[in-house]
Amino acid sequence: MLQIWALDNIGEITQGVDLADVVISALDQPLQAGDIVVVTSKIVSKAEGRTRVANDREAAITEETVRVVATRTSETGHTTRIVQSRLGIIAAAAGVDASNTPDGTILLLPEDPDASARRLAASLRERLGVPLGVIITDTLGRAWREGQTDQAIGAAGVHVFDDLRGSVDAEGRPLVVTMPCVADELASATDLVKGKTSRKPVAIVRGRADLVGSLDLPGARSIVRPPERDMFHTGSAEAYAEGFDAGLKAASGDA
Amino acid sequence: MLQIWALDNIGEITQGVDLADVVISALDQPLQAGDIVVVTSKIVSKAEGRTRVANDREAAITEETVRVVATRTSETGHTTRIVQSRLGIIAAAAGVDASNTPDGTILLLPEDPDASARRLAASLRERLGVPLGVIITDTLGRAWREGQTDQAIGAAGVHVFDDLRGSVDAEGRPLVVTMPCVADELASATDLVKGKTSRKPVAIVRGRADLVGSLDLPGARSIVRPPERDMFHTGSAEAYAEGFDAGLKAASGDA
């Protein structure tokens, strides 16, 4: 049985707040060994002072962007920029967020979400005396499918993949390529109790203690697919345009 | 509190089996109004006789494919075909599956997973006398991120999106583009209790009765992003190659 619940009574988070204090104060029951604490990146960013003034939004997106993956302008003139951020994550507007922030402000993603997760996990483990995992989430769109799901952008003390490579299925055949991304599945599961409109940025997952391990396990950065393995590294229209230019040049002998 | 558990004692599923019988026989406690029954597509396919002989695998993939999205051949000579299936879903090998099937056989996805979900939901509602939702899942890879997560490919009696458009955030500002795909989040959540190597193809989610509604709600087909909204409709290399050819032709006056 998996049990998932959100903590009530998490107040407004301000810069410099100790998130371990916040989580521990809001607990409605003692955490147990193997519990996983799932936190939205929003409160991590707020605690880390990643707030900027809203007028700097475009500059902030540019600052966070390593590479533009795809852009599209809608009929209403709204431009969507899908970019790869310095965290490796591909997301609209580099994860720069203007919802649930004080008026006139925007929020960047945490500087290093895996490091933030490690600090929080270490502090919670030390103060509560039990091994716990921590996942930091963001709400991300995806290719091919409408809507968003919550995904893991930071992780510590928890296996991000349930690595079945080397395992066999019920018929005894090797499961060669199956590697469930349990960190993303945990992030998505907790979105079902956290909601977007209510202020419930912290949830607990109980029942997969087998996924909790050393604080040195690979973080969520390991979920980012490296470019050489990514068949959707560039938007279709952008890749076509690049190819078209190259074809023109090749034909004219400039290539 | 969200509670998620897998049903034990689901035996091998054969063609013609009534899945409502299977679920009801395996229940370890009465289902409650608003429970959501999440079933892997594998057992739906088996019950529907979607088994083929393994030698026909390539032909089966071709039969299920509407459009090739991207292909890549690894250094070891293994070719990955990412295709759009007749269900609209973009997936490796059109969802044709050779794991957890009897030796020498493969399994296609259900003919119409939303219809399968509707039949199962209607039968369970009638026999158990409570409103329930049904989701049918498949294990899908994704762009940009390593590993797979379980996603919804069929749904009935349950909202597939928690539509927050028109809602406001905690600061009172409109949440214009946020539309969590709760069906995919439910699918991912149940993968955490179903596992891949054990035979636990059915899970129950209790605690989001607000998502359960009419059997006429849009199914999982509505999650598929239409081509005109899909910025990753074609693999980057394929789009580049198309553009290159078009550029060559344009330069030579053939265009």
Short mmCIF file of N, CA and C in Angstrom, two decimals, chain A residues 1-5 12 69-72 80 82 89-90 98-104 140-152 161 164 167-171 173 175 177-182 184-186 188-189 191-193 196-197 199 208 211 222-226 228-236 239-240 242-244 246-248 250-251, chain B residues 1-5 12 69-72 80 82 89-90 98-104 140-152 161 164 167-171 173 175 177-182 184-186 188-189 191-193 196-197 199 208 211 222-226 228-236 239-240 242-244 246-248 250-251:
data_model
loop_
_atom_site.label_atom_id
_atom_site.label_comp_id
_atom_site.label_asym_id
_atom_site.label_seq_id
_atom_site.Cartn_x
_atom_site.Cartn_y
_atom_site.Cartn_z
N MET A 1 0.85 -1.21 0.00
CA MET A 1 0.00 0.00 0.00
C MET A 1 0.88 1.25 0.00
N LEU A 2 0.65 2.10 -0.97
CA LEU A 2 1.35 3.39 -1.03
C LEU A 2 0.42 4.43 -0.43
N GLN A 3 0.94 5.24 0.47
CA GLN A 3 0.15 6.33 1.05
C GLN A 3 0.82 7.65 0.71
N ILE A 4 0.03 8.58 0.22
CA ILE A 4 0.57 9.88 -0.20
C ILE A 4 -0.31 10.97 0.39
N TRP A 5 0.31 11.89 1.08
CA TRP A 5 -0.48 12.99 1.61
C TRP A 5 0.32 14.29 1.62
N GLU A 12 3.75 31.02 4.08
CA GLU A 12 4.50 31.66 3.01
C GLU A 12 6.00 31.48 3.29
N VAL A 69 15.31 25.53 -28.00
CA VAL A 69 14.96 24.25 -28.63
C VAL A 69 13.90 24.46 -29.70
N ALA A 70 12.91 25.27 -29.40
CA ALA A 70 11.81 25.53 -30.34
C ALA A 70 11.06 26.77 -29.90
N THR A 71 10.57 27.53 -30.86
CA THR A 71 9.70 28.67 -30.52
C THR A 71 8.49 28.63 -31.45
N ARG A 72 7.40 29.11 -30.94
CA ARG A 72 6.20 29.20 -31.77
C ARG A 72 5.38 30.39 -31.30
N THR A 80 5.72 31.11 -27.44
CA THR A 80 6.20 30.09 -26.52
C THR A 80 7.65 29.78 -26.87
N ILE A 82 10.46 27.15 -26.00
CA ILE A 82 10.91 25.92 -25.33
C ILE A 82 12.43 25.96 -25.34
N ILE A 89 17.39 20.79 -18.23
CA ILE A 89 15.96 20.51 -18.38
C ILE A 89 15.39 21.28 -19.57
N ILE A 90 14.58 20.61 -20.38
CA ILE A 90 13.91 21.27 -21.49
C ILE A 90 12.51 21.67 -21.02
N ALA A 98 5.69 32.68 -12.85
CA ALA A 98 5.04 33.89 -12.32
C ALA A 98 3.76 33.56 -11.56
N SER A 99 3.46 32.27 -11.35
CA SER A 99 2.24 31.93 -10.62
C SER A 99 2.59 31.66 -9.15
N ASN A 100 1.68 31.98 -8.28
CA ASN A 100 1.91 31.79 -6.85
C ASN A 100 3.16 32.51 -6.36
N THR A 101 3.46 33.65 -6.98
CA THR A 101 4.55 34.50 -6.49
C THR A 101 3.93 35.86 -6.14
N PRO A 102 4.54 36.57 -5.22
CA PRO A 102 3.98 37.90 -4.90
C PRO A 102 3.92 38.75 -6.16
N ASP A 103 2.90 39.61 -6.23
CA ASP A 103 2.69 40.45 -7.42
C ASP A 103 3.95 41.22 -7.78
N GLY A 104 4.23 41.28 -9.07
CA GLY A 104 5.40 42.03 -9.52
C GLY A 104 6.70 41.25 -9.44
N LEU A 140 6.03 20.36 -15.67
CA LEU A 140 6.62 20.44 -17.00
C LEU A 140 5.66 19.96 -18.08
N GLY A 141 5.64 20.69 -19.19
CA GLY A 141 4.98 20.18 -20.38
C GLY A 141 5.82 19.09 -21.01
N ARG A 142 5.30 18.46 -22.04
CA ARG A 142 6.03 17.39 -22.68
C ARG A 142 5.74 17.41 -24.17
N ALA A 143 6.58 16.74 -24.95
CA ALA A 143 6.30 16.59 -26.37
C ALA A 143 5.11 15.65 -26.53
N TRP A 144 4.34 15.86 -27.59
CA TRP A 144 3.34 14.89 -28.07
C TRP A 144 2.06 14.80 -27.26
N ARG A 145 2.09 15.21 -26.01
CA ARG A 145 0.92 15.03 -25.15
C ARG A 145 0.51 16.37 -24.54
N GLU A 146 -0.79 16.59 -24.47
CA GLU A 146 -1.31 17.84 -23.93
C GLU A 146 -1.15 17.85 -22.40
N GLY A 147 -1.17 19.07 -21.86
CA GLY A 147 -1.14 19.20 -20.40
C GLY A 147 0.25 19.02 -19.83
N GLN A 148 0.31 19.14 -18.52
CA GLN A 148 1.59 19.02 -17.83
C GLN A 148 1.51 17.93 -16.77
N THR A 149 2.69 17.46 -16.37
CA THR A 149 2.78 16.58 -15.20
C THR A 149 3.93 17.10 -14.34
N ASP A 150 3.90 16.78 -13.06
CA ASP A 150 5.03 17.15 -12.21
C ASP A 150 6.14 16.13 -12.41
N GLN A 151 7.37 16.63 -12.51
CA GLN A 151 8.53 15.79 -12.76
C GLN A 151 9.61 16.14 -11.73
N ALA A 152 10.58 15.26 -11.62
CA ALA A 152 11.66 15.47 -10.65
C ALA A 152 12.77 16.31 -11.27
N PHE A 161 15.89 5.99 -10.83
CA PHE A 161 15.42 4.93 -11.73
C PHE A 161 15.27 3.63 -10.95
N LEU A 164 15.67 -1.92 -14.01
CA LEU A 164 15.30 -3.32 -14.26
C LEU A 164 16.20 -3.96 -15.31
N SER A 167 17.17 -7.45 -15.02
CA SER A 167 16.08 -8.24 -14.46
C SER A 167 15.43 -9.07 -15.56
N VAL A 168 14.57 -9.97 -15.16
CA VAL A 168 13.81 -10.75 -16.13
C VAL A 168 12.32 -10.53 -15.88
N ASP A 169 11.52 -10.71 -16.91
CA ASP A 169 10.08 -10.57 -16.75
C ASP A 169 9.50 -11.86 -16.16
N ALA A 170 8.17 -11.92 -16.03
CA ALA A 170 7.54 -13.08 -15.40
C ALA A 170 7.74 -14.36 -16.21
N GLU A 171 8.12 -14.20 -17.49
CA GLU A 171 8.40 -15.37 -18.33
C GLU A 171 9.89 -15.72 -18.33
N ARG A 173 12.35 -13.76 -19.43
CA ARG A 173 13.12 -13.08 -20.47
C ARG A 173 13.69 -11.76 -19.95
N LEU A 175 14.53 -8.02 -19.30
CA LEU A 175 13.87 -6.73 -19.54
C LEU A 175 14.95 -5.74 -19.93
N VAL A 177 15.44 -3.01 -21.93
CA VAL A 177 15.46 -1.55 -22.02
C VAL A 177 14.54 -0.86 -21.02
N THR A 178 13.87 -1.65 -20.16
CA THR A 178 12.92 -1.04 -19.25
C THR A 178 13.64 -0.43 -18.05
N MET A 179 13.44 0.85 -17.85
CA MET A 179 14.09 1.56 -16.77
C MET A 179 13.12 2.64 -16.28
N PRO A 180 12.13 2.22 -15.46
CA PRO A 180 11.13 3.19 -15.02
C PRO A 180 11.78 4.36 -14.27
N CYS A 181 11.37 5.56 -14.62
CA CYS A 181 11.88 6.74 -13.93
C CYS A 181 10.99 6.99 -12.72
N VAL A 182 11.30 6.30 -11.63
CA VAL A 182 10.46 6.37 -10.44
C VAL A 182 10.45 7.76 -9.82
N ASP A 184 10.31 10.61 -11.43
CA ASP A 184 9.24 11.34 -12.11
C ASP A 184 7.87 10.79 -11.72
N GLU A 185 7.78 9.47 -11.55
CA GLU A 185 6.49 8.89 -11.14
C GLU A 185 6.10 9.34 -9.73
N LEU A 186 7.08 9.44 -8.84
CA LEU A 186 6.80 9.95 -7.49
C LEU A 186 6.36 11.42 -7.55
N SER A 188 4.89 12.97 -10.06
CA SER A 188 3.53 13.01 -10.62
C SER A 188 2.50 12.56 -9.59
N ALA A 189 2.83 11.51 -8.85
CA ALA A 189 1.89 10.98 -7.86
C ALA A 189 1.56 12.04 -6.81
N ASP A 191 1.62 15.26 -7.13
CA ASP A 191 0.82 16.37 -7.67
C ASP A 191 -0.67 16.11 -7.45
N LEU A 192 -1.04 14.84 -7.37
CA LEU A 192 -2.45 14.48 -7.16
C LEU A 192 -2.94 14.90 -5.78
N VAL A 193 -2.04 15.13 -4.83
CA VAL A 193 -2.48 15.60 -3.51
C VAL A 193 -2.09 17.05 -3.24
N LYS A 196 -2.58 22.78 -7.44
CA LYS A 196 -1.86 23.96 -7.91
C LYS A 196 -2.40 25.23 -7.26
N THR A 197 -3.68 25.22 -6.96
CA THR A 197 -4.29 26.46 -6.50
C THR A 197 -4.21 26.58 -4.98
N ARG A 199 -2.17 26.04 -1.34
CA ARG A 199 -0.76 26.11 -0.95
C ARG A 199 -0.35 24.85 -0.22
N ARG A 208 7.45 2.99 -0.38
CA ARG A 208 8.52 2.55 -1.29
C ARG A 208 9.88 2.80 -0.64
N LEU A 211 13.27 2.27 -2.31
CA LEU A 211 13.89 3.25 -3.21
C LEU A 211 14.83 4.21 -2.48
N SER A 222 20.65 13.20 -13.61
CA SER A 222 20.90 11.98 -14.40
C SER A 222 19.69 11.58 -15.23
N ILE A 223 18.54 12.23 -15.01
CA ILE A 223 17.36 11.94 -15.82
C ILE A 223 17.45 12.65 -17.18
N VAL A 224 18.18 13.76 -17.22
CA VAL A 224 18.29 14.53 -18.47
C VAL A 224 19.02 13.68 -19.52
N ARG A 225 18.38 13.47 -20.65
CA ARG A 225 18.97 12.66 -21.72
C ARG A 225 20.07 13.46 -22.40
N PRO A 226 21.27 12.88 -22.54
CA PRO A 226 22.34 13.63 -23.21
C PRO A 226 22.01 13.85 -24.68
N GLU A 228 23.38 13.44 -27.49
CA GLU A 228 23.68 12.42 -28.50
C GLU A 228 22.68 11.26 -28.45
N ARG A 229 21.90 11.17 -27.38
CA ARG A 229 20.87 10.13 -27.30
C ARG A 229 19.47 10.71 -27.53
N ASP A 230 19.38 12.02 -27.77
CA ASP A 230 18.07 12.69 -27.81
C ASP A 230 17.64 12.91 -29.25
N MET A 231 16.64 12.18 -29.68
CA MET A 231 16.16 12.28 -31.06
C MET A 231 15.25 13.50 -31.27
N PHE A 232 14.98 14.24 -30.21
CA PHE A 232 14.09 15.41 -30.30
C PHE A 232 14.77 16.64 -29.68
N HIS A 233 16.06 16.72 -30.02
CA HIS A 233 16.93 17.73 -29.43
C HIS A 233 16.55 19.14 -29.92
N THR A 234 15.99 19.20 -31.12
CA THR A 234 15.61 20.47 -31.74
C THR A 234 14.18 20.35 -32.25
N GLY A 235 13.41 21.43 -32.15
CA GLY A 235 12.04 21.42 -32.66
C GLY A 235 12.01 21.07 -34.14
N SER A 236 10.92 20.44 -34.58
CA SER A 236 10.83 19.97 -35.97
C SER A 236 10.99 21.13 -36.96
N ALA A 239 14.64 22.41 -36.95
CA ALA A 239 15.56 21.47 -37.61
C ALA A 239 15.37 21.52 -39.13
N TYR A 240 14.10 21.62 -39.55
CA TYR A 240 13.81 21.73 -40.99
C TYR A 240 14.47 22.98 -41.56
N GLU A 242 17.04 24.68 -40.45
CA GLU A 242 18.50 24.49 -40.49
C GLU A 242 18.90 23.65 -41.69
N GLY A 243 18.13 22.58 -41.90
CA GLY A 243 18.42 21.69 -43.04
C GLY A 243 18.23 22.42 -44.36
N PHE A 244 17.18 23.22 -44.44
CA PHE A 244 16.89 23.96 -45.68
C PHE A 244 18.07 24.89 -46.01
N ALA A 246 21.13 24.60 -45.05
CA ALA A 246 22.30 23.80 -45.41
C ALA A 246 22.16 23.26 -46.83
N GLY A 247 20.92 22.89 -47.22
CA GLY A 247 20.68 22.39 -48.56
C GLY A 247 20.93 23.47 -49.61
N LEU A 248 20.44 24.68 -49.32
CA LEU A 248 20.69 25.82 -50.22
C LEU A 248 22.17 26.05 -50.42
N ALA A 250 24.65 23.97 -49.85
CA ALA A 250 25.30 22.83 -50.52
C ALA A 250 25.12 22.95 -52.02
N ALA A 251 23.90 23.33 -52.43
CA ALA A 251 23.60 23.43 -53.87
C ALA A 251 24.40 24.54 -54.52
N MET B 1 -5.64 12.15 1.95
CA MET B 1 -4.73 10.98 1.85
C MET B 1 -5.09 10.16 0.62
N LEU B 2 -4.07 9.95 -0.22
CA LEU B 2 -4.25 9.10 -1.39
C LEU B 2 -3.73 7.72 -1.03
N GLN B 3 -4.53 6.69 -1.31
CA GLN B 3 -4.07 5.32 -1.07
C GLN B 3 -4.03 4.58 -2.40
N ILE B 4 -2.94 3.90 -2.65
CA ILE B 4 -2.76 3.19 -3.92
C ILE B 4 -2.25 1.79 -3.62
N TRP B 5 -2.95 0.81 -4.14
CA TRP B 5 -2.47 -0.56 -3.93
C TRP B 5 -2.77 -1.42 -5.14
N GLU B 12 -3.10 -15.57 -15.02
CA GLU B 12 -2.79 -15.34 -16.43
C GLU B 12 -4.10 -15.02 -17.16
N VAL B 69 8.06 8.72 -36.91
CA VAL B 69 8.43 10.02 -36.34
C VAL B 69 9.95 10.18 -36.33
N ALA B 70 10.66 9.12 -35.96
CA ALA B 70 12.12 9.18 -35.90
C ALA B 70 12.67 7.75 -35.83
N THR B 71 13.82 7.54 -36.43
CA THR B 71 14.48 6.25 -36.32
C THR B 71 15.95 6.50 -36.01
N ARG B 72 16.54 5.58 -35.29
CA ARG B 72 17.96 5.69 -35.02
C ARG B 72 18.53 4.28 -34.87
N THR B 80 15.94 1.71 -33.40
CA THR B 80 14.77 2.16 -32.65
C THR B 80 13.87 2.93 -33.62
N ILE B 82 10.65 5.23 -33.56
CA ILE B 82 9.62 5.98 -32.82
C ILE B 82 8.53 6.30 -33.84
N ILE B 89 -0.84 7.80 -30.42
CA ILE B 89 0.24 7.78 -29.43
C ILE B 89 1.59 7.66 -30.11
N ILE B 90 2.56 8.47 -29.66
CA ILE B 90 3.91 8.37 -30.19
C ILE B 90 4.71 7.49 -29.24
N ALA B 98 6.87 -7.43 -26.31
CA ALA B 98 7.26 -8.84 -26.26
C ALA B 98 7.64 -9.27 -24.85
N SER B 99 7.43 -8.39 -23.85
CA SER B 99 7.76 -8.78 -22.47
C SER B 99 6.50 -9.27 -21.77
N ASN B 100 6.66 -10.21 -20.88
CA ASN B 100 5.53 -10.78 -20.16
C ASN B 100 4.45 -11.33 -21.09
N THR B 101 4.90 -11.87 -22.23
CA THR B 101 3.98 -12.58 -23.12
C THR B 101 4.50 -14.01 -23.25
N PRO B 102 3.63 -14.97 -23.54
CA PRO B 102 4.12 -16.34 -23.71
C PRO B 102 5.19 -16.38 -24.81
N ASP B 103 6.17 -17.27 -24.64
CA ASP B 103 7.27 -17.37 -25.61
C ASP B 103 6.75 -17.51 -27.03
N GLY B 104 7.41 -16.78 -27.95
CA GLY B 104 7.01 -16.88 -29.35
C GLY B 104 5.84 -16.00 -29.72
N LEU B 140 5.64 4.19 -21.45
CA LEU B 140 6.09 4.98 -22.59
C LEU B 140 7.39 5.72 -22.29
N GLY B 141 8.28 5.73 -23.27
CA GLY B 141 9.42 6.63 -23.22
C GLY B 141 8.98 8.03 -23.53
N ARG B 142 9.89 8.99 -23.40
CA ARG B 142 9.52 10.37 -23.66
C ARG B 142 10.70 11.09 -24.28
N ALA B 143 10.45 12.23 -24.88
CA ALA B 143 11.53 13.06 -25.39
C ALA B 143 12.29 13.64 -24.20
N TRP B 144 13.59 13.86 -24.37
CA TRP B 144 14.42 14.69 -23.47
C TRP B 144 14.81 14.04 -22.16
N ARG B 145 14.06 13.03 -21.73
CA ARG B 145 14.32 12.47 -20.40
C ARG B 145 14.52 10.96 -20.52
N GLU B 146 15.48 10.44 -19.76
CA GLU B 146 15.78 9.02 -19.80
C GLU B 146 14.69 8.21 -19.09
N GLY B 147 14.60 6.95 -19.44
CA GLY B 147 13.69 6.05 -18.75
C GLY B 147 12.26 6.21 -19.23
N GLN B 148 11.39 5.43 -18.64
CA GLN B 148 9.98 5.44 -19.03
C GLN B 148 9.11 5.75 -17.81
N THR B 149 7.89 6.17 -18.10
CA THR B 149 6.87 6.28 -17.06
C THR B 149 5.59 5.66 -17.61
N ASP B 150 4.71 5.22 -16.74
CA ASP B 150 3.42 4.72 -17.20
C ASP B 150 2.51 5.91 -17.48
N GLN B 151 1.80 5.83 -18.61
CA GLN B 151 0.93 6.91 -19.04
C GLN B 151 -0.45 6.33 -19.37
N ALA B 152 -1.44 7.20 -19.47
CA ALA B 152 -2.81 6.75 -19.75
C ALA B 152 -3.02 6.65 -21.26
N PHE B 161 -7.89 15.50 -17.51
CA PHE B 161 -7.20 16.74 -17.13
C PHE B 161 -7.89 17.35 -15.91
N LEU B 164 -7.43 23.59 -14.86
CA LEU B 164 -7.32 24.77 -14.01
C LEU B 164 -7.42 26.06 -14.80
N SER B 167 -9.11 28.96 -13.41
CA SER B 167 -8.89 29.07 -11.97
C SER B 167 -7.88 30.18 -11.70
N VAL B 168 -7.71 30.50 -10.45
CA VAL B 168 -6.71 31.49 -10.07
C VAL B 168 -5.75 30.84 -9.08
N ASP B 169 -4.53 31.34 -9.03
CA ASP B 169 -3.56 30.82 -8.07
C ASP B 169 -3.82 31.43 -6.70
N ALA B 170 -2.95 31.09 -5.73
CA ALA B 170 -3.16 31.55 -4.35
C ALA B 170 -3.07 33.07 -4.24
N GLU B 171 -2.48 33.73 -5.25
CA GLU B 171 -2.39 35.18 -5.27
C GLU B 171 -3.55 35.81 -6.05
N ARG B 173 -4.20 35.38 -9.28
CA ARG B 173 -3.93 35.56 -10.72
C ARG B 173 -4.38 34.34 -11.50
N LEU B 175 -4.54 31.14 -13.72
CA LEU B 175 -3.62 30.07 -14.10
C LEU B 175 -3.91 29.71 -15.55
N VAL B 177 -2.37 28.67 -18.41
CA VAL B 177 -1.99 27.54 -19.25
C VAL B 177 -1.82 26.24 -18.48
N THR B 178 -2.09 26.27 -17.18
CA THR B 178 -1.86 25.07 -16.39
C THR B 178 -3.02 24.10 -16.53
N MET B 179 -2.72 22.91 -16.98
CA MET B 179 -3.74 21.90 -17.20
C MET B 179 -3.12 20.53 -16.88
N PRO B 180 -3.01 20.21 -15.58
CA PRO B 180 -2.34 18.96 -15.20
C PRO B 180 -3.04 17.76 -15.83
N CYS B 181 -2.26 16.88 -16.42
CA CYS B 181 -2.80 15.66 -16.99
C CYS B 181 -2.87 14.61 -15.89
N VAL B 182 -3.97 14.66 -15.15
CA VAL B 182 -4.11 13.78 -13.99
C VAL B 182 -4.19 12.31 -14.39
N ASP B 184 -2.40 10.82 -16.70
CA ASP B 184 -1.02 10.35 -16.76
C ASP B 184 -0.40 10.28 -15.36
N GLU B 185 -0.75 11.23 -14.51
CA GLU B 185 -0.21 11.20 -13.15
C GLU B 185 -0.74 10.00 -12.37
N LEU B 186 -2.00 9.65 -12.58
CA LEU B 186 -2.55 8.45 -11.95
C LEU B 186 -1.86 7.20 -12.47
N SER B 188 1.17 6.95 -13.72
CA SER B 188 2.53 6.91 -13.17
C SER B 188 2.52 6.49 -11.70
N ALA B 189 1.56 7.03 -10.96
CA ALA B 189 1.49 6.71 -9.52
C ALA B 189 1.30 5.22 -9.30
N ASP B 191 2.18 2.77 -11.25
CA ASP B 191 3.35 1.98 -11.62
C ASP B 191 4.24 1.74 -10.40
N LEU B 192 4.17 2.63 -9.42
CA LEU B 192 4.98 2.50 -8.21
C LEU B 192 4.54 1.31 -7.36
N VAL B 193 3.33 0.82 -7.57
CA VAL B 193 2.89 -0.37 -6.81
C VAL B 193 2.75 -1.61 -7.69
N LYS B 196 7.13 -4.14 -12.72
CA LYS B 196 7.19 -4.69 -14.07
C LYS B 196 7.44 -6.19 -14.05
N THR B 197 8.17 -6.64 -13.06
CA THR B 197 8.59 -8.04 -13.08
C THR B 197 7.58 -8.93 -12.39
N ARG B 199 3.58 -9.98 -11.45
CA ARG B 199 2.32 -9.93 -12.19
C ARG B 199 1.27 -9.20 -11.39
N ARG B 208 -9.21 10.44 -4.79
CA ARG B 208 -9.49 11.52 -5.73
C ARG B 208 -10.85 11.29 -6.39
N LEU B 211 -12.35 13.39 -9.22
CA LEU B 211 -11.99 13.22 -10.63
C LEU B 211 -12.92 12.26 -11.35
N SER B 222 -7.94 12.21 -25.97
CA SER B 222 -7.88 13.68 -25.91
C SER B 222 -6.54 14.18 -25.37
N ILE B 223 -5.72 13.28 -24.85
CA ILE B 223 -4.39 13.69 -24.37
C ILE B 223 -3.42 13.86 -25.54
N VAL B 224 -3.68 13.14 -26.63
CA VAL B 224 -2.77 13.21 -27.78
C VAL B 224 -2.80 14.62 -28.36
N ARG B 225 -1.65 15.25 -28.44
CA ARG B 225 -1.58 16.63 -28.97
C ARG B 225 -1.75 16.59 -30.48
N PRO B 226 -2.66 17.42 -31.01
CA PRO B 226 -2.84 17.40 -32.47
C PRO B 226 -1.59 17.94 -33.17
N GLU B 228 -0.87 20.09 -35.39
CA GLU B 228 -0.65 21.54 -35.56
C GLU B 228 -0.22 22.22 -34.26
N ARG B 229 -0.36 21.54 -33.13
CA ARG B 229 0.11 22.10 -31.86
C ARG B 229 1.40 21.43 -31.38
N ASP B 230 1.91 20.50 -32.16
CA ASP B 230 3.03 19.67 -31.71
C ASP B 230 4.33 20.16 -32.33
N MET B 231 5.18 20.77 -31.51
CA MET B 231 6.45 21.32 -32.01
C MET B 231 7.51 20.24 -32.19
N PHE B 232 7.19 18.99 -31.83
CA PHE B 232 8.14 17.89 -31.93
C PHE B 232 7.52 16.71 -32.68
N HIS B 233 6.82 17.11 -33.75
CA HIS B 233 6.04 16.18 -34.54
C HIS B 233 6.95 15.22 -35.32
N THR B 234 8.15 15.67 -35.63
CA THR B 234 9.11 14.88 -36.40
C THR B 234 10.46 14.94 -35.69
N GLY B 235 11.21 13.83 -35.71
CA GLY B 235 12.53 13.81 -35.09
C GLY B 235 13.43 14.88 -35.68
N SER B 236 14.39 15.38 -34.89
CA SER B 236 15.25 16.48 -35.33
C SER B 236 16.03 16.10 -36.58
N ALA B 239 13.64 15.89 -39.64
CA ALA B 239 13.20 17.22 -40.08
C ALA B 239 14.33 17.95 -40.80
N TYR B 240 15.55 17.81 -40.27
CA TYR B 240 16.72 18.43 -40.91
C TYR B 240 16.89 17.86 -42.33
N GLU B 242 14.67 16.44 -44.28
CA GLU B 242 13.59 16.95 -45.15
C GLU B 242 13.90 18.37 -45.61
N GLY B 243 14.34 19.20 -44.67
CA GLY B 243 14.67 20.58 -44.99
C GLY B 243 15.83 20.65 -45.97
N PHE B 244 16.84 19.80 -45.76
CA PHE B 244 18.01 19.79 -46.64
C PHE B 244 17.59 19.49 -48.08
N ALA B 246 14.67 19.87 -49.39
CA ALA B 246 13.87 20.99 -49.90
C ALA B 246 14.77 22.16 -50.29
N GLY B 247 15.83 22.38 -49.52
CA GLY B 247 16.78 23.45 -49.82
C GLY B 247 17.52 23.20 -51.13
N LEU B 248 17.96 21.96 -51.30
CA LEU B 248 18.64 21.57 -52.56
C LEU B 248 17.73 21.83 -53.75
N ALA B 250 15.08 23.76 -53.95
CA ALA B 250 14.80 25.18 -54.13
C ALA B 250 15.93 25.86 -54.88
N ALA B 251 17.17 25.50 -54.52
CA ALA B 251 18.33 26.11 -55.16
C ALA B 251 18.43 25.74 -56.64
#
